[in-house]
Coordinates of C-alpha atoms in Angstrom, one line a residue:
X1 CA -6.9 -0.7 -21.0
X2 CA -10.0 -1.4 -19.1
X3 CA -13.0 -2.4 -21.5
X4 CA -13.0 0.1 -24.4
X5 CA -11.5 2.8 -21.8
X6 CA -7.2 3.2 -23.1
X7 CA -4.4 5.4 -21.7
X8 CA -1.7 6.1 -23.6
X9 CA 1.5 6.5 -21.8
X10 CA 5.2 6.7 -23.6
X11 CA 8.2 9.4 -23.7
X12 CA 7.4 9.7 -27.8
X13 CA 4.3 12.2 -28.6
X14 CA 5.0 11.0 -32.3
X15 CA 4.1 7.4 -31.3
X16 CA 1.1 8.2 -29.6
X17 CA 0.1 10.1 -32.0
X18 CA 0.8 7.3 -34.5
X19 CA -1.0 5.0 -32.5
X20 CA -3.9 6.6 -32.0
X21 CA -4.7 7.4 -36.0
X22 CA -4.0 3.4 -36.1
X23 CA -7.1 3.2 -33.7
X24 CA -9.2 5.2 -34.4
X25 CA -9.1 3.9 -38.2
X26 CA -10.4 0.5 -36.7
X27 CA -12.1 1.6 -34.0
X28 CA -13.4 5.5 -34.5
X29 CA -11.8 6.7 -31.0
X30 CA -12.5 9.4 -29.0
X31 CA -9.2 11.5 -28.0
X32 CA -10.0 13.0 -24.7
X33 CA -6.7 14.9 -24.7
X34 CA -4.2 14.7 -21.7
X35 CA -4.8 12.3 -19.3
X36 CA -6.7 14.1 -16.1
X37 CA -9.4 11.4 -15.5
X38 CA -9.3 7.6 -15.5
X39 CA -11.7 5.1 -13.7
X40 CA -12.2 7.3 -11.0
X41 CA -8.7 8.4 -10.4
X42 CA -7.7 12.1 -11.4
X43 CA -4.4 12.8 -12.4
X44 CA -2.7 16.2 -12.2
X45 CA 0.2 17.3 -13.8
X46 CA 2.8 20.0 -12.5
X47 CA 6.2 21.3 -12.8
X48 CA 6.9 19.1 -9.2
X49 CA 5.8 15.9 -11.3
X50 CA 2.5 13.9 -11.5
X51 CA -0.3 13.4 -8.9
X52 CA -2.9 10.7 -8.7
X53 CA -5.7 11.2 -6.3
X54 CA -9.6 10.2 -5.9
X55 CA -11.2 13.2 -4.8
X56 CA -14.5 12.9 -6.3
X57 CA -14.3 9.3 -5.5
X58 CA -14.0 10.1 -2.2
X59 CA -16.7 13.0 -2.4
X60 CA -18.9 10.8 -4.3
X61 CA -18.5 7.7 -1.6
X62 CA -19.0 10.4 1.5
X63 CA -22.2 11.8 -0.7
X64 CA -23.9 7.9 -0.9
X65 CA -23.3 7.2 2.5
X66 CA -24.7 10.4 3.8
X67 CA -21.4 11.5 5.4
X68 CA -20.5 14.2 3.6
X69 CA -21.9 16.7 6.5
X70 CA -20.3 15.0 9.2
X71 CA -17.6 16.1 11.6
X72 CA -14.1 14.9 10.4
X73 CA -11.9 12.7 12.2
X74 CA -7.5 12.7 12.5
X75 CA -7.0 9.3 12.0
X76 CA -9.3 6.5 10.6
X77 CA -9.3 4.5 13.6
X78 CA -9.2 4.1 16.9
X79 CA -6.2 2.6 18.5
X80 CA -7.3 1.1 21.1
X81 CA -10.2 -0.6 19.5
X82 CA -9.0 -4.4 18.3
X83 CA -11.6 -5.4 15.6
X84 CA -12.6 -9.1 15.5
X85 CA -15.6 -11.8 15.1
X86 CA -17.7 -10.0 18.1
X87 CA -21.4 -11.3 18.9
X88 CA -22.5 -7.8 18.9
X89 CA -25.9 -6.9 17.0
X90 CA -25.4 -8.2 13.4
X91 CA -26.5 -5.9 10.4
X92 CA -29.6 -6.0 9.3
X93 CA -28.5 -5.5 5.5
X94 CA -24.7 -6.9 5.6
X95 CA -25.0 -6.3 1.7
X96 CA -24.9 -2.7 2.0
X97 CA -21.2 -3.4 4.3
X98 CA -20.1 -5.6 1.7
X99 CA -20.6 -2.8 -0.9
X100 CA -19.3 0.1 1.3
X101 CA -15.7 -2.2 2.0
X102 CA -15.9 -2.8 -1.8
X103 CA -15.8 1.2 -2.5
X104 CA -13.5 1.9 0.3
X105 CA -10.9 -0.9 -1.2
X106 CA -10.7 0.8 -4.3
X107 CA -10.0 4.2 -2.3
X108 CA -6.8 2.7 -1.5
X109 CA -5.2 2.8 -4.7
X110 CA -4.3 5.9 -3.9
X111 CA -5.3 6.3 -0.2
X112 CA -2.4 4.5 1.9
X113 CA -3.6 5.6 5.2
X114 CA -6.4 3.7 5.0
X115 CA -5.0 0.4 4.0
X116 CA -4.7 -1.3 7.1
X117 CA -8.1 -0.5 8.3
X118 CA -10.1 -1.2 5.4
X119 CA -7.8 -4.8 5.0
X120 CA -9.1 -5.3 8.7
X121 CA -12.9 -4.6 7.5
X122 CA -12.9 -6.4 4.3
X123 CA -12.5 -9.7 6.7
X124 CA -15.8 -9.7 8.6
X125 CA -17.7 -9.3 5.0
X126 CA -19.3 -12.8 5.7
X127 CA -21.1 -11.7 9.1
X128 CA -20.6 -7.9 9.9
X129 CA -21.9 -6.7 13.3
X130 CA -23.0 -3.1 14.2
X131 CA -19.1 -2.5 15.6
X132 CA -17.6 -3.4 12.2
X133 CA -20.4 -0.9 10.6
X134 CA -19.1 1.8 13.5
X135 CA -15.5 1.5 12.8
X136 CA -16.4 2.2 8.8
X137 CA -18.5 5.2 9.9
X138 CA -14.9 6.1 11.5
X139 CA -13.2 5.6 8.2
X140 CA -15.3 7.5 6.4
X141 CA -15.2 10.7 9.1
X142 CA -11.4 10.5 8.6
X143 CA -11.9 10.8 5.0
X144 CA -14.1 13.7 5.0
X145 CA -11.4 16.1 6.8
X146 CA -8.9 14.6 3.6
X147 CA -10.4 14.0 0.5
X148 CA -8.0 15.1 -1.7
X149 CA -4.7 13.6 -0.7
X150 CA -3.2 11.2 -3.3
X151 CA 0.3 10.1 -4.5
X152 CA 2.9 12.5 -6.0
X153 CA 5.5 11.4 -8.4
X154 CA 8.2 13.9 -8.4
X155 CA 10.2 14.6 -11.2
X156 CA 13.4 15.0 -9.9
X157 CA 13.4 11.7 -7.8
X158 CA 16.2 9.6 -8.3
X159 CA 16.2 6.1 -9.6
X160 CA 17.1 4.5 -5.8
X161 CA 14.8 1.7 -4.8
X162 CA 14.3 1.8 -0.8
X163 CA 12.2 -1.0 0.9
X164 CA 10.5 -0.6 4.3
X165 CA 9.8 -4.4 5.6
X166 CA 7.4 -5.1 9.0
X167 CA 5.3 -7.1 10.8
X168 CA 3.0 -7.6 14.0
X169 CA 3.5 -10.6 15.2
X170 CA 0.0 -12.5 16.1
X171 CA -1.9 -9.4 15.6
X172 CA -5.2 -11.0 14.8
X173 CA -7.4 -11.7 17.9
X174 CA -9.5 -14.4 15.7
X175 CA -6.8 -16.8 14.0
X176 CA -3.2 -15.5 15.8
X177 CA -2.1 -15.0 12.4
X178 CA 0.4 -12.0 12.1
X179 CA 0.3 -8.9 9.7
X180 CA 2.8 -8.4 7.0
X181 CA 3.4 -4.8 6.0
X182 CA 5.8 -3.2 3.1
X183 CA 6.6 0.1 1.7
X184 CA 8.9 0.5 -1.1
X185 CA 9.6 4.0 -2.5
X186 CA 11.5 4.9 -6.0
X187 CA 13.9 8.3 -5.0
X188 CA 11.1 10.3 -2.6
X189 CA 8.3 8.6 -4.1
X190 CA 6.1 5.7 -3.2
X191 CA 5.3 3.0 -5.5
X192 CA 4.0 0.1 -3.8
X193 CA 3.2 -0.8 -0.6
X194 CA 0.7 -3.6 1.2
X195 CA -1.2 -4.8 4.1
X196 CA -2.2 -8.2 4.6
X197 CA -2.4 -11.0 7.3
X198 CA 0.0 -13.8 6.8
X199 CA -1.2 -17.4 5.7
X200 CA 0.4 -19.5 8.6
X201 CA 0.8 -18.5 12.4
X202 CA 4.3 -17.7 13.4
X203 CA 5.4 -19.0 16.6
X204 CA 7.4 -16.1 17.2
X205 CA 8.0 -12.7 16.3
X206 CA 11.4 -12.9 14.0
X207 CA 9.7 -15.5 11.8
X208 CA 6.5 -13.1 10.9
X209 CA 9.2 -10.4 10.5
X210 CA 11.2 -13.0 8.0
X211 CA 7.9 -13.9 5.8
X212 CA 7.3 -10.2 5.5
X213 CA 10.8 -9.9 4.4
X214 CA 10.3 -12.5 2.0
X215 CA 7.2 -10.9 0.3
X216 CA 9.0 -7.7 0.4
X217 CA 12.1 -8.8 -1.6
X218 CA 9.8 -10.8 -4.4
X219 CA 7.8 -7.3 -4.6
X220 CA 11.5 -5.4 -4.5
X221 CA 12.5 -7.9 -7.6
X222 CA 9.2 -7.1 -9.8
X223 CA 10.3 -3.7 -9.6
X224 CA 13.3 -4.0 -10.4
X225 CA 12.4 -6.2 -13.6
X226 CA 9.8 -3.9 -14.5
X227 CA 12.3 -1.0 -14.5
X228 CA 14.4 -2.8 -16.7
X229 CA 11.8 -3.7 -19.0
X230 CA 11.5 0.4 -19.2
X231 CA 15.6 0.4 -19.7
X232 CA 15.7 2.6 -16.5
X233 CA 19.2 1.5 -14.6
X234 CA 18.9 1.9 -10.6
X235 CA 21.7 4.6 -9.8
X236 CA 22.2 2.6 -6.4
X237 CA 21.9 -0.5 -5.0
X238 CA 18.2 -1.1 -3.3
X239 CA 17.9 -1.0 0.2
X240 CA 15.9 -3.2 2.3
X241 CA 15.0 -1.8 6.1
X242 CA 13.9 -3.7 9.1
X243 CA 13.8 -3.0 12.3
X244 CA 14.0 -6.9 13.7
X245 CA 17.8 -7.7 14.4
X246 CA 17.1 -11.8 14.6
X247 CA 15.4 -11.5 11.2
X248 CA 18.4 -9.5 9.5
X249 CA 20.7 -12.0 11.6
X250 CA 19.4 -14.9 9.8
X251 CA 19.2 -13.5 6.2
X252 CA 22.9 -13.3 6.8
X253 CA 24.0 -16.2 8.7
X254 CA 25.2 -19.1 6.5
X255 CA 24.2 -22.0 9.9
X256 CA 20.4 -23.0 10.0
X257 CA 19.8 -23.9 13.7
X258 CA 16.6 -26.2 14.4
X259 CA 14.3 -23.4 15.6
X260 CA 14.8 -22.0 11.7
X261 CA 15.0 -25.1 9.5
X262 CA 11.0 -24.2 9.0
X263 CA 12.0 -21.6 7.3
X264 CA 14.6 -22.6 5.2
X265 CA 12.9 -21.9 1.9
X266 CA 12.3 -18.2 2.8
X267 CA 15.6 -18.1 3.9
X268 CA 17.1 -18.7 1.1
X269 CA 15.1 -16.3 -0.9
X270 CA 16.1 -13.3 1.1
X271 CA 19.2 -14.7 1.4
X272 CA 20.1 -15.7 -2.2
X273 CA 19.1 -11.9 -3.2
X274 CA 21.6 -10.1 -1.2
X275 CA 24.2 -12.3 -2.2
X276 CA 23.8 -11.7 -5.3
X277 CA 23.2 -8.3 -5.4
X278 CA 20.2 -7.5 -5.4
X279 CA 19.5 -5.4 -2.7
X280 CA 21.2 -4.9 0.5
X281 CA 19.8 -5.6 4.2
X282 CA 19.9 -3.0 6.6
X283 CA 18.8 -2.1 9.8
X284 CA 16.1 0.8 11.1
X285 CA 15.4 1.8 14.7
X286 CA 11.4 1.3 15.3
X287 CA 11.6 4.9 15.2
X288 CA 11.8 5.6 11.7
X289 CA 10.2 2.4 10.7
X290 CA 7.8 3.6 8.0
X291 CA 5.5 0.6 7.4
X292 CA 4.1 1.0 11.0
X293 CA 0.9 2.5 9.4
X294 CA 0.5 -0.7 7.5
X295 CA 0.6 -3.5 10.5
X296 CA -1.4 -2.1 13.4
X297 CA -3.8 1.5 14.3
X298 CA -1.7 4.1 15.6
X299 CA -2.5 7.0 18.1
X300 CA -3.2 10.1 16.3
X301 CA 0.2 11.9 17.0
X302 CA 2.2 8.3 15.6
X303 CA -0.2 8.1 12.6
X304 CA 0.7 11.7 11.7
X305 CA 3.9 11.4 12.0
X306 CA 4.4 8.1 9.7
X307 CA 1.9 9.8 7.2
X308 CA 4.6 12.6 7.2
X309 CA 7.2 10.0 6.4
X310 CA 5.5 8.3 3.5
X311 CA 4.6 11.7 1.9
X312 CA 1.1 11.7 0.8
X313 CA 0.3 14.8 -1.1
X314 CA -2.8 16.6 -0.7
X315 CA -3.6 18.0 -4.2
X316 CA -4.6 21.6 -2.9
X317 CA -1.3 22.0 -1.0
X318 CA 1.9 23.0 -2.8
X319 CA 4.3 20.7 -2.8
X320 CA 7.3 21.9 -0.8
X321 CA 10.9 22.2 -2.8
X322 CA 13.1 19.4 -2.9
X323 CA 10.5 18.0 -0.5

């Protein structure tokens, strides 16, 4: 519910129906059928399962900032640029930025690949320069050659919780503070996923990977509950991936050393969830490690090969089978 805007969601038609002669007695509602609109997400519905995308969000945006004519980009940024406070020409109307990151973090509800770039953006908000307002322009050229990619729930994904866990150690050229990064994906299909610099610097690289880890097992745990609050049973155990061996070697070693006792609460977190269950603690070569996309700006050959990965749909692209 978002102000007097409802969606109805439940695997009973006779109790939505119920429900909505209970409201509209009270309330005189208007039924606009099945959901295919929502807050500026569109929602369609196929025999390979559901897809939610911003299309005419993303038209819309392109349209106000007088991009939609220009000439598309493969990836939203690039990688060898390394955003920070620069004393480059400020803008002249920063409120204009502000509003433009504003639009562009809503985007990524749906829009994945654009997470880690627009988290990047939405920190220079107090005092943006003409290279911040450059690397948006970017964002939005990438968007124009994709505006109709969105997330697709499949219907014959399994109930199988798999967790992607990352993070780039002292990343940001301002503070030294590392980015966390998380994927987690129900079956073939991706539910949640973040971006977001850490609150403390690390002094090394296994303890940014081990608060990443952390956040991604409290995220891992809300899932879990929520999907028991819908009486869906996992079919497996969930997997956590990471591709730092000292991070995986701690979760499991029983000895804190004096380099880790800093850690200790985290530790036993991660730790006190695969013991008891919970998930299990794996390791991934960097290779296939899916949250790249969410940590650091990839090359355009990388970046299309982890958006591959994570399966973003584009809406006027058949899904392939089983796929």
């Amino acid at each position: 519910m978002y102000v007097d805007d409802i969606v109805l969601a439940g695997n009973c038609l006779h109790e939505i129906h119920t429900i909505k002669q209970a409201l509209n007695s009270n309330f005189h509602i208007k039924d606009l059928g099945p959901l295919k609109y929502f807050l500026g997400l569109e929602v369609s519905i196929s025999n390979a399962g559901i897809s939610i995308f911003q299309q005419k969000y993303c038209l819309d945006l392109l349209s106000e900032s007088g991009m939609l004519g220009c000439k598309p980009s493969t990836t939203p940024m690039d990688s060898s640029l390394r955003l920070h406070q620069d004393s480059s020409v400020a803008m002249p109307d920063p409120l204009s930025y502000r509003r433009l990151i504003g639009r562009l973090l809503y985007l990524t509800s749906t829009r994945l690949d654009i997470s880690f770039l627009v988290q990047k953006l939405s920190q220079f908000m107090a005092n943006p320069t003409q290279i911040h307002f450059q690397a948006t322009m970017c964002v939005l050229k990438y968007l124009k050659g994709c505006p109709s990619k969105g997330l697709l729930f499949r219907r014959d994904s399994l109930v199988h919780i798999l967790g992607f866990s990352d993070a780039d150690w002292a990343t940001c050229t301002d503070s030294h503070q590392s980015i966390t990064g998380y994927c987690l994906f129900i079956g073939s299909s991706l539910v949640s996923w973040k971006t977001k610099k850490q609150h403390t610097v690390s002094i090394s690289s296994f303890e940014a990977e081990y608060w990443a880890h952390a956040s991604t097992t409290c995220e891992l745990q809300w899932l879990i509950y929520l999907l028991s609050d819908l009486q869906i049973s996992c079919l497996k155990q969930p997997i956590l991936y990471c591709d730092n061996q000292s991070a995986l070697h701690i979760a499991v070693n029983l000895v804190f050393h004096e380099r880790t006792k800093h850690l200790e609460i985290d530790c036993h977190l991660v730790r006190e969830k695969a013991q008891t269950g919970l998930m299990r603690l794996l390791h991934v070569s960097s290779s296939n490690q899916l949250v790249d996309m969410f940590t650091k700006a990839l090359s355009p050959r990388l970046f299309t090969i982890n958006l591959s990965k994570l399966k973003l749909h584009d809406i006027h692209t058949p899904p392939a089978c089983g796929g």
